[in-house]
Amino acid sequence: MTIAIVGAGLGGLLLARVLHVNGIDAVVYEREPSRGARAQGGMLDVHLETGQRALREAGLIDRFHTIARRAGQDLRLLEPDGTLLLREDTPDDAPLDRPEADRADLRDLLLDSLPDHAVRWGRRFESAADGLLHFADGGSAPYDLLVGADGADSRVRALLTDARPAHTGQNVVELGIPDIDRTHPDLAEMVGRGNYWVLGDGRSLSAQRNGDGRVRVYLSFHHTAEDWLATNGIPFGDPAAARARLIDLFGDWHPRFAALIAACDDTVLPRPITTLPVGLTWPSTPGVTLLGDAAHLMPPVGQGANMALLDGALLGLALAAHRDDAPAAVAEYEREMFERTAAAGRLSARIQDVLASPDAGRQMLAFFQPG
Ligand SMILES: Cc1cc2nc3c(=O)[nH]c(=O)nc-3n(C[C@H](O)[C@H](O)[C@H](O)COP(=O)(O)OP(=O)(O)OC[C@H]3O[C@@H](n4cnc5c(N)ncnc54)[C@H](O)[C@@H]3O)c2cc1C
């Protein structure tokens, strides 16, 4: 059986790895020209019962522990006036329940665990018909089972469902402070070793320390239109002017948050947030399935990468258990995946509602400290 995986993201690579350790060959087709072609983004918290479970099934948990950052679990929660609502510092002997890992390190770990020929770079999937994949470069390749692991804007998805991601009303601008310990030690102290969240009044600021000393800063604007990033007057082509405009948009917040924005470098990236309907399913179709964001794009509140990793592991295990019956393996995988990811989607939507509420800080505090 020829298994073709479209997309060398976390989910697709985890699937390829689980198949590899079970002696099943698969080919991953990735549109990027090489592994280093695109910066991979920030930190991910990898949960014990989902993302870490997947890495354990893939025989990679020990290697994961070498890249996991325990202190990344630290959390500071504040209100826009600077009031500290919650501070959690991770003890040195705390369990690794939700350590942070650099997305690039995690992807490298997965790529290094596969034979060189497993990933074909520079192959942008366009369509599939009659057992052949067609790529943007005019090439084609045969398949018996096609797994769409091609992320939020999946092209494989259209083979199974008409559902499309829809805007959530949240628009994010990503910025960052490089080498913060050296360049801005005062702000490094303020942000701490893990996550720093300021929540309130339909806007939020989150800062997150990465393994390489960069602090990524995400500014969120809730209840905004799909075209808001294009129409709100943030000049993305002029980073200094964009920072000035963003400081203006947070002008009624405590001045320490403006200082954080002012310290950022010239990376100013617009990120509209879209999601698929919670609980999306499709009739099981021989020869094609989806995993990760392609199947269940959720708000970015800590579930998506974990679900993608576990999807990859469980689909790989199902295919190993039903070697001569791929349709049975896919049906078994989809049954579990639909239920598990619908629950994760509902939880993510609830957190998203809290983040968008007028008193988000207090509501989030209640979420962390119920009762
Ligand atoms: C700002 C932000 C922060 C986040 N933080 C977290 C977090 O802390 N924890 C968490 O669990 N999740 C987080 N997420 C969500 C997480 O990033 C995704 O859920 C996860 O990356 C999905 O993995 P995936 O393998 O499905 O897709 P992706 O990682 O998106 O990989 C898809 C791959 O497919 C390739 N591809 C796309 N189209 C084609 C094509 N036509 N042909 C060939 N290849 C193609 C892409 O180049 C890419 O390599 C965050 C998301 C965002 C936006």
XYZ file of C-alpha atoms and ligand atoms in Angstrom:
424
model
C 0.000 0.000 0.000
C 1.368 3.429 -0.916
C 0.693 5.994 1.802
C 1.065 9.647 0.790
C 1.061 12.311 3.498
C 0.632 15.906 2.314
C 2.319 18.347 4.716
C 5.487 18.054 6.813
C 4.035 19.828 9.849
C 3.937 18.276 13.294
C 0.980 15.960 12.591
C 2.184 14.667 9.219
C 5.710 14.006 10.490
C 4.469 12.248 13.633
C 2.344 9.955 11.452
C 5.324 9.201 9.191
C 7.436 8.403 12.255
C 4.899 6.006 13.821
C 4.515 4.234 10.475
C 8.315 4.044 10.166
C 8.797 2.437 13.601
C 6.090 -0.068 12.655
C 7.888 -0.977 9.437
C 5.426 0.782 7.107
C 6.744 3.131 4.414
C 5.111 6.461 3.705
C 6.121 9.507 1.701
C 5.581 13.056 2.997
C 5.079 15.714 0.309
C 5.871 19.240 1.535
C 5.441 22.470 -0.440
C 8.369 24.243 1.270
C 11.622 23.832 -0.681
C 13.674 22.689 2.340
C 13.416 22.155 6.097
C 14.877 25.596 6.861
C 12.878 27.520 4.239
C 10.461 29.129 6.689
C 10.776 30.213 10.308
C 8.664 27.813 12.361
C 7.174 30.185 14.950
C 7.132 30.198 18.728
C 6.728 27.857 21.634
C 4.134 25.128 22.076
C 3.010 23.674 25.366
C 3.056 19.917 24.877
C 0.529 18.206 27.112
C 1.233 14.965 28.957
C -1.960 13.189 27.923
C -1.987 14.202 24.231
C 1.173 15.620 22.607
C 3.552 13.753 24.929
C 1.524 10.564 24.577
C 2.000 10.838 20.813
C 5.754 11.334 21.178
C 5.907 8.302 23.484
C 4.102 6.158 20.876
C 6.662 7.400 18.353
C 9.572 6.329 20.580
C 10.701 9.943 20.933
C 9.787 10.901 24.496
C 13.385 10.789 25.795
C 14.560 13.015 22.961
C 11.618 15.319 23.631
C 12.713 15.714 27.251
C 16.039 17.119 26.028
C 14.259 20.026 24.261
C 11.382 20.580 26.739
C 11.512 23.662 28.970
C 10.013 23.078 32.415
C 10.215 26.758 33.348
C 8.167 27.559 30.251
C 5.153 26.486 32.339
C 5.480 29.702 34.413
C 2.497 32.023 34.137
C 1.800 35.638 35.016
C -1.715 36.991 34.535
C -2.390 40.726 34.711
C -5.065 43.304 34.070
C -4.610 46.277 31.720
C -3.971 48.648 34.657
C -1.009 46.483 35.655
C -2.684 44.615 38.536
C -1.095 41.185 38.959
C -3.895 38.591 39.239
C -1.888 35.392 39.279
C 1.753 34.344 39.367
C 2.771 30.698 39.058
C 6.488 29.846 39.157
C 7.387 26.285 38.290
C 9.517 24.525 40.935
C 12.670 22.831 39.603
C 11.276 19.402 40.470
C 7.776 20.014 39.059
C 6.431 17.284 36.774
C 6.674 17.929 33.031
C 2.891 18.132 32.600
C 2.854 20.945 30.060
C 6.432 21.934 29.264
C 7.078 24.368 26.444
C 9.070 23.307 23.412
C 10.308 25.411 20.557
C 8.263 24.479 17.505
C 11.416 24.451 15.341
C 13.170 22.055 17.773
C 10.156 19.763 17.791
C 9.950 19.716 13.996
C 13.710 19.055 13.743
C 13.384 16.206 16.241
C 10.684 14.621 14.072
C 12.558 15.192 10.801
C 15.753 13.703 12.260
C 13.825 10.593 13.291
C 12.872 9.790 9.680
C 14.955 8.419 6.807
C 16.152 11.211 4.456
C 14.008 10.014 1.566
C 10.781 10.106 3.636
C 10.168 13.816 2.968
C 9.984 15.171 -0.582
C 10.508 18.920 -0.383
C 9.195 21.437 -2.904
C 6.094 19.382 -3.761
C 2.986 21.524 -3.500
C -0.121 19.345 -3.668
C -2.738 20.607 -6.133
C -5.252 17.807 -6.629
C -5.823 14.056 -6.548
C -7.734 11.768 -8.907
C -7.639 8.118 -9.966
C -4.918 7.179 -7.483
C -2.572 9.977 -8.560
C -1.493 13.097 -6.690
C -0.780 16.139 -8.840
C 1.709 18.803 -7.779
C 2.097 22.452 -8.721
C 5.368 21.698 -10.554
C 3.460 19.455 -12.974
C 4.694 16.235 -11.395
C 2.528 13.426 -10.052
C 2.828 10.443 -7.710
C 0.705 7.373 -7.016
C -1.140 6.713 -3.761
C -3.505 4.208 -2.200
C -4.122 6.230 0.951
C -3.855 10.044 0.947
C -3.554 11.781 4.327
C -4.127 15.535 4.276
C -1.848 16.953 6.975
C -1.634 20.260 5.129
C -2.763 22.614 7.873
C -5.344 25.373 8.163
C -5.644 26.086 4.427
C -5.701 22.420 3.463
C -6.297 21.607 -0.195
C -6.881 17.938 0.561
C -9.877 18.843 2.758
C -12.029 19.621 -0.290
C -11.961 15.903 -1.207
C -13.979 15.164 1.946
C -16.022 18.213 2.940
C -17.143 21.643 1.763
C -16.351 23.149 5.192
C -13.968 26.130 5.139
C -12.280 28.039 7.975
C -14.246 31.123 9.054
C -12.976 34.235 10.802
C -13.512 34.231 14.587
C -13.611 37.973 15.134
C -10.075 37.869 16.555
C -7.154 39.520 14.789
C -3.613 39.167 16.108
C -0.432 41.105 15.459
C 2.766 39.207 16.254
C 5.906 41.068 17.312
C 9.070 40.045 19.148
C 12.031 41.160 21.231
C 15.288 39.392 20.304
C 17.845 38.357 22.943
C 15.784 40.037 25.661
C 18.120 39.254 28.581
C 20.863 41.347 26.978
C 18.801 43.998 25.184
C 16.081 44.677 27.789
C 16.821 42.963 31.141
C 14.072 44.938 32.878
C 11.457 43.655 30.441
C 12.937 40.145 30.673
C 12.337 40.251 34.413
C 8.803 41.536 33.881
C 7.847 38.777 31.403
C 9.569 35.989 33.346
C 10.513 32.499 32.125
C 7.210 31.409 30.580
C 3.914 33.018 29.643
C 2.842 36.583 30.445
C -0.788 37.467 29.770
C -2.558 40.793 30.057
C -6.269 40.362 29.437
C -9.149 42.784 29.323
C -11.696 44.849 27.443
C -11.654 43.032 24.093
C -7.902 43.372 23.703
C -5.136 41.187 25.040
C -1.364 41.084 25.095
C 0.552 37.885 25.559
C 4.309 37.547 25.721
C 6.133 34.266 25.677
C 9.794 33.509 26.211
C 11.303 31.245 23.545
C 14.239 28.872 23.919
C 16.547 31.170 21.915
C 16.035 34.168 24.223
C 13.463 35.840 21.988
C 10.217 36.964 23.534
C 7.286 36.742 21.154
C 4.543 39.287 21.749
C 1.007 38.731 20.464
C -1.465 41.619 20.473
C -5.053 40.461 20.052
C -8.053 42.479 18.997
C -11.343 40.695 19.634
C -14.754 41.524 18.114
C -13.052 42.871 14.998
C -14.003 42.332 11.364
C -12.283 39.934 9.008
C -10.658 42.808 7.105
C -9.707 44.753 10.245
C -5.973 44.156 9.853
C -6.115 45.718 6.409
C -8.332 48.662 7.325
C -7.241 49.737 10.825
C -4.303 51.889 9.802
C -1.429 49.705 11.063
C 1.267 50.246 8.393
C 2.701 46.721 8.309
C 5.259 47.744 5.658
C 6.809 50.307 8.037
C 7.650 48.482 11.303
C 8.518 51.603 13.348
C 5.271 53.323 12.348
C 3.351 50.087 12.948
C 4.746 49.853 16.491
C 3.774 53.487 17.104
C 0.224 52.801 15.925
C -0.016 49.677 18.105
C 1.218 51.619 21.153
C -1.513 54.105 20.367
C -4.121 51.319 20.265
C -3.029 50.301 23.787
C -2.677 53.915 24.952
C -5.146 53.497 27.848
C -3.197 50.538 29.306
C -0.380 50.755 31.882
C 2.772 52.311 30.288
C 4.852 49.162 30.953
C 2.940 47.424 28.156
C 3.763 50.212 25.717
C 7.426 49.731 26.696
C 7.149 46.074 25.731
C 5.784 46.972 22.290
C 8.386 49.718 21.801
C 11.216 47.228 22.477
C 10.129 44.920 19.644
C 12.149 44.521 16.450
C 10.929 44.853 12.879
C 8.916 41.634 12.786
C 5.295 42.841 12.670
C 3.032 40.076 11.362
C -0.749 40.238 10.882
C -2.528 36.988 11.851
C -6.302 36.827 11.380
C -7.653 33.901 13.433
C -9.942 31.456 11.645
C -11.462 28.144 12.756
C -13.384 25.222 11.313
C -16.834 24.421 12.777
C -16.495 22.586 16.099
C -17.384 18.912 15.684
C -16.824 18.817 11.911
C -17.132 15.284 10.499
C -17.363 13.721 7.045
C -18.524 10.334 5.759
C -15.591 7.915 5.878
C -14.194 7.765 2.345
C -11.827 5.002 1.235
C -8.413 6.303 0.282
C -8.508 9.770 1.906
C -8.431 11.218 5.404
C -7.259 14.326 7.269
C -5.395 15.117 10.460
C -4.405 18.180 12.476
C -5.530 21.664 11.494
C -6.760 20.339 8.145
C -9.391 18.351 10.070
C -10.181 20.584 13.066
C -8.664 24.082 13.011
C -9.207 25.612 16.491
C -8.417 28.959 18.128
C -4.730 29.111 19.159
C -5.227 28.423 22.857
C -2.951 25.427 23.310
C -4.774 22.432 21.809
C -4.064 22.453 18.044
C -0.514 21.105 17.938
C -1.256 18.589 20.674
C -4.250 17.264 18.740
C -2.248 17.154 15.482
C 0.497 15.094 17.150
C -1.983 12.661 18.691
C -3.921 12.343 15.412
C -0.683 11.353 13.687
C 0.159 8.780 16.344
C -3.292 7.199 16.487
C -3.720 7.016 12.705
C -0.269 5.414 12.463
C -1.130 2.846 15.136
C -4.478 2.054 13.509
C -2.771 1.467 10.145
C -0.201 -0.775 11.849
C -2.970 -2.758 13.553
C -4.972 -3.219 10.316
C -2.159 -3.684 7.790
C -4.385 -5.349 5.207
C -7.432 -3.189 5.751
C -6.680 0.535 5.466
C -10.384 1.538 5.241
C -10.997 -0.161 8.635
C -7.953 1.632 10.089
C -9.134 5.005 8.772
C -12.687 4.462 10.054
C -11.372 3.521 13.512
C -9.054 6.537 13.566
C -11.773 8.960 12.417
C -14.301 7.726 14.991
C -11.939 8.471 17.886
C -10.503 11.631 16.331
C -13.931 13.215 15.685
C -14.982 12.725 19.301
C -11.682 13.734 20.926
C -11.123 16.830 18.797
C -14.746 17.980 19.118
C -14.215 18.031 22.908
C -10.925 19.930 22.454
C -12.675 22.329 20.075
C -15.439 23.021 22.603
C -12.867 23.689 25.332
C -10.889 25.985 23.005
C -14.052 27.891 22.069
C -14.853 28.371 25.770
C -11.377 29.748 26.452
C -11.695 31.942 23.384
C -14.973 33.349 24.761
C -13.239 34.130 28.057
C -10.404 35.906 26.242
C -12.896 38.012 24.306
C -14.971 38.987 27.356
C -14.816 42.496 28.864
C -13.370 41.237 32.180
C -11.188 38.554 30.620
C -8.495 38.720 33.320
C -10.888 37.966 36.200
C -12.704 35.301 34.163
C -9.432 33.605 33.294
C -8.448 33.698 36.941
C -11.705 31.906 37.785
C -10.921 29.405 35.028
C -7.539 28.628 36.616
C -8.832 28.748 40.185
C -12.417 27.425 40.033
C -14.430 27.736 43.239
C 0.070 32.059 16.983
C -0.225 30.588 17.217
C 0.143 29.988 18.411
C -0.150 28.631 18.648
N 0.199 28.075 19.849
C -0.118 26.779 20.097
C 0.228 26.143 21.356
O 0.845 26.744 22.253
N -0.110 24.844 21.539
C -0.780 24.127 20.575
O -1.091 22.935 20.805
N -1.103 24.685 19.376
C -0.787 25.978 19.117
N -1.119 26.531 17.917
C -1.783 25.697 16.896
C -0.754 24.834 16.163
O 0.244 25.655 15.628
C -1.403 24.029 15.040
O -2.581 23.443 15.510
C -0.455 22.920 14.533
O 0.717 23.468 13.975
C -1.145 22.067 13.483
O -0.243 21.122 12.963
P -0.509 20.480 11.541
O 0.573 19.450 11.368
O -1.913 20.092 11.401
O -0.323 21.688 10.507
P 0.901 22.656 10.231
O 1.852 22.680 11.369
O 0.311 23.942 9.777
O 1.651 21.974 8.994
C 1.075 21.920 7.713
C 2.190 21.661 6.706
O 1.608 21.432 5.433
C 2.320 22.140 4.438
N 1.402 22.379 3.321
C 0.330 23.218 3.293
N -0.278 23.173 2.095
C 0.431 22.275 1.344
C 0.289 21.790 0.012
N -0.704 22.220 -0.822
N 1.192 20.857 -0.448
C 2.200 20.412 0.370
N 2.383 20.864 1.640
C 1.496 21.772 2.126
C 2.761 23.406 5.157
O 3.843 24.051 4.507
C 3.126 22.853 6.544
O 4.478 22.410 6.586
C -0.824 27.869 17.652
C -1.181 28.479 16.438
C -0.893 29.825 16.216
C -1.320 30.474 14.914
